[in-house]
Amino acid sequence: LQFTEEKLGQAEKTELDAHFENLLARADCTKNWTEKILRQTEVLLQPNPSARVEEFLYEKLDRKVPSRVTNGELLAQYMTEAANDFGPGTPYGKTLIKVGETQRRLGAAEREFIRSASINFLTPLRNFLEGDWRTISKERRILQNRRLDLDACKARLKKAKAAEAKAAVTL
């Protein structure tokens, strides 16, 4: 009732401290930017949307995500197979083997980068959103409910004093 009356402009609202309001605004801003950064980093690390959904499902089911071959590793595999077809002794075959080995190393480095970024960058962001932010939201709701209770009690006290003053005037 107090919340509805405040929204309709029929009841007074106790304002929170300006510093506290600033902290709440900064917390909201931090949450929004953290979500955007998390999503965009996931897109950068795994551009394939269906693979991201699959990884998400594995994560929610508490199962290990199967290891994927990176594009660089796949290219290295193709180059090595082509080199074997052309003959490793031919100039083209030798070149394919060298470039394929380099691509394999690049693919392994990419895989390590993705693993490292996930552990060292994405995990803390997720921990903030799933842990700290939930706590902040819960405490904010509790504070809002307490403030509404306080304002409702103030309104009742005001009505009681007005009724008491009216009764004193009529006597």
PDB file of C-alpha atoms in Angstrom:
ATOM      1  CA  LEU A   1       0.000   0.000   0.000  1.00  0.00           C
ATOM      2  CA  GLN A   2       2.802   2.393   0.915  1.00  0.00           C
ATOM      3  CA  PHE A   3       4.640   1.629  -2.341  1.00  0.00           C
ATOM      4  CA  THR A   4       1.493   2.258  -4.413  1.00  0.00           C
ATOM      5  CA  GLU A   5       0.707   5.501  -2.613  1.00  0.00           C
ATOM      6  CA  GLU A   6       4.292   6.688  -3.156  1.00  0.00           C
ATOM      7  CA  LYS A   7       4.047   5.961  -6.877  1.00  0.00           C
ATOM      8  CA  LEU A   8       0.745   7.843  -7.079  1.00  0.00           C
ATOM      9  CA  GLY A   9       2.232  10.770  -5.162  1.00  0.00           C
ATOM     10  CA  GLN A  10      -0.148  10.376  -2.216  1.00  0.00           C
ATOM     11  CA  ALA A  11       2.448   9.420   0.396  1.00  0.00           C
ATOM     12  CA  GLU A  12       5.782  10.783   1.534  1.00  0.00           C
ATOM     13  CA  LYS A  13       8.912   8.841   0.712  1.00  0.00           C
ATOM     14  CA  THR A  14      11.942   8.797   2.967  1.00  0.00           C
ATOM     15  CA  GLU A  15      14.922   9.651   0.811  1.00  0.00           C
ATOM     16  CA  LEU A  16      18.112   7.662   1.210  1.00  0.00           C
ATOM     17  CA  ASP A  17      21.481   9.275   1.835  1.00  0.00           C
ATOM     18  CA  ALA A  18      22.951  10.872  -1.310  1.00  0.00           C
ATOM     19  CA  HIS A  19      26.233   8.976  -0.878  1.00  0.00           C
ATOM     20  CA  PHE A  20      24.310   5.715  -0.587  1.00  0.00           C
ATOM     21  CA  GLU A  21      22.252   6.543  -3.705  1.00  0.00           C
ATOM     22  CA  ASN A  22      25.535   7.197  -5.522  1.00  0.00           C
ATOM     23  CA  LEU A  23      26.845   3.788  -4.406  1.00  0.00           C
ATOM     24  CA  LEU A  24      23.663   2.101  -5.663  1.00  0.00           C
ATOM     25  CA  ALA A  25      23.985   3.848  -9.033  1.00  0.00           C
ATOM     26  CA  ARG A  26      27.636   2.779  -9.301  1.00  0.00           C
ATOM     27  CA  ALA A  27      26.693  -0.800  -8.406  1.00  0.00           C
ATOM     28  CA  ASP A  28      24.040  -0.842 -11.159  1.00  0.00           C
ATOM     29  CA  CYS A  29      26.514   0.601 -13.652  1.00  0.00           C
ATOM     30  CA  THR A  30      29.136  -1.991 -12.644  1.00  0.00           C
ATOM     31  CA  LYS A  31      26.638  -4.817 -13.089  1.00  0.00           C
ATOM     32  CA  ASN A  32      25.502  -3.611 -16.522  1.00  0.00           C
ATOM     33  CA  TRP A  33      29.027  -3.157 -17.850  1.00  0.00           C
ATOM     34  CA  THR A  34      30.176  -6.456 -16.355  1.00  0.00           C
ATOM     35  CA  GLU A  35      27.352  -8.273 -18.150  1.00  0.00           C
ATOM     36  CA  LYS A  36      28.190  -6.583 -21.467  1.00  0.00           C
ATOM     37  CA  ILE A  37      31.925  -7.289 -21.129  1.00  0.00           C
ATOM     38  CA  LEU A  38      31.247 -10.916 -20.158  1.00  0.00           C
ATOM     39  CA  ARG A  39      28.943 -11.505 -23.137  1.00  0.00           C
ATOM     40  CA  GLN A  40      31.268  -9.838 -25.632  1.00  0.00           C
ATOM     41  CA  THR A  41      34.314 -11.723 -24.331  1.00  0.00           C
ATOM     42  CA  GLU A  42      32.423 -14.998 -24.704  1.00  0.00           C
ATOM     43  CA  VAL A  43      31.591 -14.023 -28.303  1.00  0.00           C
ATOM     44  CA  LEU A  44      35.234 -13.176 -28.953  1.00  0.00           C
ATOM     45  CA  LEU A  45      36.492 -16.452 -27.504  1.00  0.00           C
ATOM     46  CA  GLN A  46      33.808 -18.586 -29.189  1.00  0.00           C
ATOM     47  CA  PRO A  47      32.254 -16.857 -32.230  1.00  0.00           C
ATOM     48  CA  ASN A  48      29.998 -19.836 -33.021  1.00  0.00           C
ATOM     49  CA  PRO A  49      26.629 -19.264 -31.238  1.00  0.00           C
ATOM     50  CA  SER A  50      25.644 -22.935 -31.255  1.00  0.00           C
ATOM     51  CA  ALA A  51      28.976 -23.896 -29.679  1.00  0.00           C
ATOM     52  CA  ARG A  52      28.418 -21.232 -26.981  1.00  0.00           C
ATOM     53  CA  VAL A  53      24.973 -22.672 -26.230  1.00  0.00           C
ATOM     54  CA  GLU A  54      26.454 -26.156 -26.040  1.00  0.00           C
ATOM     55  CA  GLU A  55      29.185 -24.956 -23.653  1.00  0.00           C
ATOM     56  CA  PHE A  56      26.552 -23.186 -21.544  1.00  0.00           C
ATOM     57  CA  LEU A  57      24.499 -26.367 -21.275  1.00  0.00           C
ATOM     58  CA  TYR A  58      27.527 -28.438 -20.301  1.00  0.00           C
ATOM     59  CA  GLU A  59      28.383 -25.848 -17.661  1.00  0.00           C
ATOM     60  CA  LYS A  60      24.855 -25.834 -16.216  1.00  0.00           C
ATOM     61  CA  LEU A  61      24.801 -29.643 -16.146  1.00  0.00           C
ATOM     62  CA  ASP A  62      28.168 -29.612 -14.320  1.00  0.00           C
ATOM     63  CA  ARG A  63      29.807 -31.661 -17.049  1.00  0.00           C
ATOM     64  CA  LYS A  64      33.181 -31.131 -18.667  1.00  0.00           C
ATOM     65  CA  VAL A  65      33.011 -29.333 -22.001  1.00  0.00           C
ATOM     66  CA  PRO A  66      34.508 -31.560 -24.704  1.00  0.00           C
ATOM     67  CA  SER A  67      37.738 -30.227 -26.139  1.00  0.00           C
ATOM     68  CA  ARG A  68      37.376 -28.705 -29.602  1.00  0.00           C
ATOM     69  CA  VAL A  69      39.952 -28.554 -32.339  1.00  0.00           C
ATOM     70  CA  THR A  70      40.730 -24.928 -33.143  1.00  0.00           C
ATOM     71  CA  ASN A  71      40.601 -23.676 -36.706  1.00  0.00           C
ATOM     72  CA  GLY A  72      44.382 -23.351 -36.758  1.00  0.00           C
ATOM     73  CA  GLU A  73      44.820 -26.958 -35.641  1.00  0.00           C
ATOM     74  CA  LEU A  74      42.335 -28.135 -38.257  1.00  0.00           C
ATOM     75  CA  LEU A  75      44.187 -26.215 -40.971  1.00  0.00           C
ATOM     76  CA  ALA A  76      47.469 -27.739 -39.753  1.00  0.00           C
ATOM     77  CA  GLN A  77      45.948 -31.204 -40.012  1.00  0.00           C
ATOM     78  CA  TYR A  78      44.805 -30.552 -43.591  1.00  0.00           C
ATOM     79  CA  MET A  79      48.212 -29.172 -44.568  1.00  0.00           C
ATOM     80  CA  THR A  80      50.025 -32.180 -43.116  1.00  0.00           C
ATOM     81  CA  GLU A  81      47.686 -34.586 -44.916  1.00  0.00           C
ATOM     82  CA  ALA A  82      48.168 -32.649 -48.172  1.00  0.00           C
ATOM     83  CA  ALA A  83      51.961 -32.719 -47.679  1.00  0.00           C
ATOM     84  CA  ASN A  84      51.820 -36.490 -47.274  1.00  0.00           C
ATOM     85  CA  ASP A  85      49.756 -36.765 -50.469  1.00  0.00           C
ATOM     86  CA  PHE A  86      52.173 -34.583 -52.461  1.00  0.00           C
ATOM     87  CA  GLY A  87      55.160 -36.254 -50.864  1.00  0.00           C
ATOM     88  CA  PRO A  88      57.155 -34.831 -47.972  1.00  0.00           C
ATOM     89  CA  GLY A  89      60.262 -34.711 -50.171  1.00  0.00           C
ATOM     90  CA  THR A  90      58.752 -32.321 -52.720  1.00  0.00           C
ATOM     91  CA  PRO A  91      59.206 -28.553 -52.276  1.00  0.00           C
ATOM     92  CA  TYR A  92      55.428 -28.060 -51.962  1.00  0.00           C
ATOM     93  CA  GLY A  93      55.182 -30.904 -49.446  1.00  0.00           C
ATOM     94  CA  LYS A  94      58.071 -29.509 -47.354  1.00  0.00           C
ATOM     95  CA  THR A  95      56.442 -26.087 -47.339  1.00  0.00           C
ATOM     96  CA  LEU A  96      53.079 -27.533 -46.319  1.00  0.00           C
ATOM     97  CA  ILE A  97      54.723 -29.448 -43.469  1.00  0.00           C
ATOM     98  CA  LYS A  98      56.516 -26.321 -42.169  1.00  0.00           C
ATOM     99  CA  VAL A  99      53.446 -24.109 -42.438  1.00  0.00           C
ATOM    100  CA  GLY A 100      51.254 -26.885 -41.002  1.00  0.00           C
ATOM    101  CA  GLU A 101      53.521 -27.221 -37.963  1.00  0.00           C
ATOM    102  CA  THR A 102      53.399 -23.463 -37.433  1.00  0.00           C
ATOM    103  CA  GLN A 103      49.599 -23.514 -37.733  1.00  0.00           C
ATOM    104  CA  ARG A 104      49.461 -26.366 -35.208  1.00  0.00           C
ATOM    105  CA  ARG A 105      51.494 -24.321 -32.719  1.00  0.00           C
ATOM    106  CA  LEU A 106      49.297 -21.271 -33.353  1.00  0.00           C
ATOM    107  CA  GLY A 107      46.165 -23.381 -32.800  1.00  0.00           C
ATOM    108  CA  ALA A 108      47.585 -24.765 -29.542  1.00  0.00           C
ATOM    109  CA  ALA A 109      48.425 -21.227 -28.410  1.00  0.00           C
ATOM    110  CA  GLU A 110      44.871 -20.136 -29.266  1.00  0.00           C
ATOM    111  CA  ARG A 111      43.441 -23.031 -27.264  1.00  0.00           C
ATOM    112  CA  GLU A 112      45.640 -22.085 -24.280  1.00  0.00           C
ATOM    113  CA  PHE A 113      44.602 -18.442 -24.608  1.00  0.00           C
ATOM    114  CA  ILE A 114      40.911 -19.384 -24.572  1.00  0.00           C
ATOM    115  CA  ARG A 115      41.403 -21.638 -21.539  1.00  0.00           C
ATOM    116  CA  SER A 116      43.434 -19.008 -19.691  1.00  0.00           C
ATOM    117  CA  ALA A 117      40.994 -16.187 -20.509  1.00  0.00           C
ATOM    118  CA  SER A 118      38.084 -18.295 -19.350  1.00  0.00           C
ATOM    119  CA  ILE A 119      39.707 -19.143 -16.035  1.00  0.00           C
ATOM    120  CA  ASN A 120      41.429 -15.860 -15.231  1.00  0.00           C
ATOM    121  CA  PHE A 121      39.030 -13.328 -16.748  1.00  0.00           C
ATOM    122  CA  LEU A 122      35.533 -14.754 -17.227  1.00  0.00           C
ATOM    123  CA  THR A 123      35.349 -16.694 -13.957  1.00  0.00           C
ATOM    124  CA  PRO A 124      35.801 -13.593 -11.732  1.00  0.00           C
ATOM    125  CA  LEU A 125      33.177 -11.735 -13.764  1.00  0.00           C
ATOM    126  CA  ARG A 126      30.727 -14.615 -13.389  1.00  0.00           C
ATOM    127  CA  ASN A 127      31.514 -14.849  -9.662  1.00  0.00           C
ATOM    128  CA  PHE A 128      30.638 -11.170  -9.274  1.00  0.00           C
ATOM    129  CA  LEU A 129      27.343 -11.522 -11.156  1.00  0.00           C
ATOM    130  CA  GLU A 130      26.295 -14.795  -9.523  1.00  0.00           C
ATOM    131  CA  GLY A 131      27.580 -14.070  -6.025  1.00  0.00           C
ATOM    132  CA  ASP A 132      28.232 -10.468  -5.078  1.00  0.00           C
ATOM    133  CA  TRP A 133      25.510  -8.984  -7.270  1.00  0.00           C
ATOM    134  CA  ARG A 134      22.880 -11.359  -5.908  1.00  0.00           C
ATOM    135  CA  THR A 135      23.866 -10.342  -2.380  1.00  0.00           C
ATOM    136  CA  ILE A 136      23.674  -6.649  -3.303  1.00  0.00           C
ATOM    137  CA  SER A 137      20.223  -7.156  -4.873  1.00  0.00           C
ATOM    138  CA  LYS A 138      18.941  -9.090  -1.863  1.00  0.00           C
ATOM    139  CA  GLU A 139      20.174  -6.453   0.585  1.00  0.00           C
ATOM    140  CA  ARG A 140      18.699  -3.707  -1.608  1.00  0.00           C
ATOM    141  CA  ARG A 141      15.277  -5.397  -1.521  1.00  0.00           C
ATOM    142  CA  ILE A 142      15.489  -5.775   2.253  1.00  0.00           C
ATOM    143  CA  LEU A 143      16.413  -2.093   2.622  1.00  0.00           C
ATOM    144  CA  GLN A 144      13.539  -1.071   0.329  1.00  0.00           C
ATOM    145  CA  ASN A 145      11.073  -3.146   2.371  1.00  0.00           C
ATOM    146  CA  ARG A 146      12.354  -1.655   5.647  1.00  0.00           C
ATOM    147  CA  ARG A 147      12.064   1.851   4.208  1.00  0.00           C
ATOM    148  CA  LEU A 148       8.486   1.153   3.108  1.00  0.00           C
ATOM    149  CA  ASP A 149       7.686  -0.180   6.603  1.00  0.00           C
ATOM    150  CA  LEU A 150       9.199   2.961   8.164  1.00  0.00           C
ATOM    151  CA  ASP A 151       7.248   5.254   5.864  1.00  0.00           C
ATOM    152  CA  ALA A 152       4.020   3.344   6.544  1.00  0.00           C
ATOM    153  CA  CYS A 153       4.597   3.708  10.297  1.00  0.00           C
ATOM    154  CA  LYS A 154       5.321   7.432   9.867  1.00  0.00           C
ATOM    155  CA  ALA A 155       2.062   7.820   7.903  1.00  0.00           C
ATOM    156  CA  ARG A 156       0.092   5.982  10.615  1.00  0.00           C
ATOM    157  CA  LEU A 157       1.691   8.116  13.329  1.00  0.00           C
ATOM    158  CA  LYS A 158       0.835  11.267  11.401  1.00  0.00           C
ATOM    159  CA  LYS A 159      -2.795  10.133  11.008  1.00  0.00           C
ATOM    160  CA  ALA A 160      -2.982   9.236  14.701  1.00  0.00           C
ATOM    161  CA  LYS A 161      -1.620  12.657  15.714  1.00  0.00           C
ATOM    162  CA  ALA A 162      -4.056  14.370  13.337  1.00  0.00           C
ATOM    163  CA  ALA A 163      -6.953  12.353  14.798  1.00  0.00           C
ATOM    164  CA  GLU A 164      -5.757  13.163  18.348  1.00  0.00           C
ATOM    165  CA  ALA A 165      -5.544  16.883  17.530  1.00  0.00           C
ATOM    166  CA  LYS A 166      -9.012  16.764  15.988  1.00  0.00           C
ATOM    167  CA  ALA A 167     -10.395  15.030  19.051  1.00  0.00           C
ATOM    168  CA  ALA A 168      -8.761  17.616  21.335  1.00  0.00           C
ATOM    169  CA  VAL A 169     -10.318  20.475  19.309  1.00  0.00           C
ATOM    170  CA  THR A 170     -13.799  18.952  19.463  1.00  0.00           C
ATOM    171  CA  LEU A 171     -13.651  18.612  23.270  1.00  0.00           C
TER     172      LEU A 171
END
